[in-house]
Short mmCIF file of C-alpha atoms in Angstrom, two decimals:
data_model
loop_
_atom_site.label_atom_id
_atom_site.label_comp_id
_atom_site.label_asym_id
_atom_site.label_seq_id
_atom_site.Cartn_x
_atom_site.Cartn_y
_atom_site.Cartn_z
CA UNK Q 1 -29.90 -10.15 -113.85
CA UNK Q 2 -28.33 -11.92 -116.81
CA UNK Q 3 -30.93 -10.38 -119.12
CA UNK Q 4 -29.87 -6.90 -117.95
CA UNK Q 5 -26.34 -7.37 -119.26
CA UNK Q 6 -25.33 -5.87 -122.59
CA UNK Q 7 -25.53 -8.12 -125.62
CA UNK Q 8 -21.74 -7.97 -125.97
CA UNK Q 9 -21.23 -9.28 -122.43
CA UNK Q 10 -23.82 -12.03 -122.96
CA UNK Q 11 -22.11 -13.07 -126.21
CA UNK Q 12 -18.75 -13.13 -124.43
CA UNK Q 13 -20.16 -15.29 -121.63
CA UNK Q 14 -21.62 -17.71 -124.17
CA UNK Q 15 -18.32 -17.83 -126.05
CA UNK Q 16 -16.38 -18.53 -122.85
CA UNK Q 17 -18.72 -21.39 -122.00
CA UNK Q 18 -18.51 -22.98 -125.44
CA UNK Q 19 -14.76 -22.47 -125.92
CA UNK Q 20 -13.87 -23.85 -122.50
CA UNK Q 21 -16.32 -26.76 -122.87
CA UNK Q 22 -14.90 -27.80 -126.22
CA UNK Q 23 -11.34 -27.43 -124.88
CA UNK Q 24 -12.22 -29.56 -121.85
CA UNK Q 25 -13.76 -32.28 -124.02
CA UNK Q 26 -10.70 -32.26 -126.27
CA UNK Q 27 -8.48 -32.63 -123.19
CA UNK Q 28 -10.33 -35.83 -122.28
CA UNK Q 29 -10.47 -37.06 -125.87
CA UNK Q 30 -14.25 -36.67 -125.98
CA UNK Q 31 -14.44 -39.73 -123.70
CA UNK Q 32 -17.82 -39.68 -121.92
CA UNK Q 33 -16.47 -41.94 -119.17
CA UNK Q 34 -13.87 -39.32 -118.25
CA UNK Q 35 -16.34 -36.43 -118.17
CA UNK Q 36 -16.74 -34.62 -114.88
CA UNK Q 37 -18.89 -31.51 -114.56
CA UNK Q 38 -16.80 -30.48 -111.56
CA UNK Q 39 -13.61 -30.67 -113.65
CA UNK Q 40 -15.27 -28.69 -116.44
CA UNK Q 41 -16.34 -26.00 -113.97
CA UNK Q 42 -12.73 -25.59 -112.84
CA UNK Q 43 -11.62 -25.29 -116.49
CA UNK Q 44 -14.35 -22.73 -117.20
CA UNK Q 45 -13.53 -20.65 -114.13
CA UNK Q 46 -9.84 -20.63 -115.05
CA UNK Q 47 -10.71 -19.75 -118.64
CA UNK Q 48 -12.84 -16.74 -117.80
CA UNK Q 49 -10.45 -15.49 -115.12
CA UNK Q 50 -7.50 -15.62 -117.52
CA UNK Q 51 -9.11 -14.89 -120.89
CA UNK Q 52 -12.47 -13.20 -120.52
CA UNK Q 53 -12.85 -9.43 -120.30
CA UNK Q 54 -16.57 -9.76 -119.54
CA UNK Q 55 -15.94 -10.57 -115.89
CA UNK Q 56 -14.66 -7.01 -115.35
CA UNK Q 57 -17.75 -5.52 -116.97
CA UNK Q 58 -20.21 -7.02 -114.50
CA UNK Q 59 -20.79 -5.20 -111.22
CA UNK Q 60 -19.59 -7.07 -108.13
CA UNK Q 61 -23.06 -7.19 -106.57
CA UNK Q 62 -24.36 -9.04 -109.62
CA UNK Q 63 -21.36 -11.40 -109.73
CA UNK Q 64 -21.94 -12.34 -106.11
CA UNK Q 65 -25.69 -12.82 -106.52
CA UNK Q 66 -27.05 -16.35 -106.26
CA UNK Q 67 -29.71 -15.42 -108.83
CA UNK Q 68 -26.95 -14.55 -111.33
CA UNK Q 69 -25.21 -17.87 -110.66
CA UNK Q 70 -28.47 -19.75 -111.28
CA UNK Q 71 -28.95 -17.88 -114.54
CA UNK Q 72 -25.38 -18.67 -115.62
CA UNK Q 73 -25.95 -22.34 -114.78
CA UNK Q 74 -29.04 -22.32 -117.02
CA UNK Q 75 -27.05 -20.62 -119.78
CA UNK Q 76 -24.34 -23.25 -119.46
CA UNK Q 77 -26.93 -26.00 -119.82
CA UNK Q 78 -28.32 -24.32 -122.95
CA UNK Q 79 -24.90 -23.83 -124.55
CA UNK Q 80 -23.73 -27.36 -123.74
CA UNK Q 81 -26.97 -28.86 -125.05
CA UNK Q 82 -26.63 -26.86 -128.27
CA UNK Q 83 -23.02 -28.01 -128.75
CA UNK Q 84 -23.87 -31.65 -128.17
CA UNK Q 85 -26.91 -31.58 -130.46
CA UNK Q 86 -25.46 -29.70 -133.44
CA UNK Q 87 -25.13 -32.15 -136.31
CA UNK Q 88 -21.78 -32.58 -138.07
CA UNK Q 89 -21.68 -30.95 -141.48
CA UNK Q 90 -21.60 -32.98 -144.67
CA UNK Q 91 -18.16 -31.53 -145.36
CA UNK Q 92 -16.92 -32.81 -141.98
CA UNK Q 93 -18.41 -36.25 -142.57
CA UNK Q 94 -16.83 -36.48 -146.03
CA UNK Q 95 -13.41 -35.27 -144.88
CA UNK Q 96 -13.37 -37.59 -141.85
CA UNK Q 97 -14.40 -40.55 -144.02
CA UNK Q 98 -11.50 -39.84 -146.41
CA UNK Q 99 -9.02 -39.48 -143.57
CA UNK Q 100 -10.26 -42.61 -141.82
CA UNK Q 101 -9.95 -44.60 -145.03
CA UNK Q 102 -6.33 -43.43 -145.43
CA UNK Q 103 -5.47 -44.21 -141.82
CA UNK Q 104 -7.58 -47.34 -141.35
CA UNK Q 105 -9.34 -45.88 -138.32
CA UNK Q 106 -12.97 -45.89 -137.26
CA UNK Q 107 -13.52 -42.94 -134.92
CA UNK Q 108 -17.12 -42.19 -134.06
CA UNK Q 109 -18.48 -38.68 -133.63
CA UNK Q 110 -21.94 -37.46 -132.77
CA UNK Q 111 -21.87 -33.68 -133.07
CA UNK Q 112 -20.22 -30.91 -135.04
CA UNK Q 113 -17.70 -30.07 -132.31
CA UNK Q 114 -16.69 -33.68 -131.82
CA UNK Q 115 -16.34 -34.05 -135.60
CA UNK Q 116 -13.99 -31.05 -135.61
CA UNK Q 117 -11.95 -32.73 -132.88
CA UNK Q 118 -11.83 -36.05 -134.76
CA UNK Q 119 -10.93 -34.35 -138.04
CA UNK Q 120 -8.03 -32.50 -136.42
CA UNK Q 121 -6.89 -35.67 -134.63
CA UNK Q 122 -6.81 -37.54 -137.95
CA UNK Q 123 -4.98 -34.71 -139.73
CA UNK Q 124 -2.39 -34.71 -136.95
CA UNK Q 125 -1.92 -38.46 -137.37
CA UNK Q 126 -1.21 -37.95 -141.07
CA UNK Q 127 1.67 -35.55 -140.31
#
């Protein structure tokens, strides 16, 4: 069912998953101990209901299908795994190192998205 959707709708679904996941992680300060898949699901559902036009482009019978929900769950796993495994860029590492030296901090980060969060956090502290 998911495969039958237009590429634009699939891209929008992927974007809603990644955007809401990164926003959720930022809201918990990227603290693994605070992570709850149930809480993330609530955030994602609110995100796509309020911000995503793709939901209106999918026929109701597909939206209500358990097969579609299973396929979306698999897509979520893929997107989340990709986010968590994408290496920080050298530019991010360099910038964070400079900021941490200025601020005397020692934040750790494991992936590109977390590095973006840490970099913004450090820039905000400099203000």
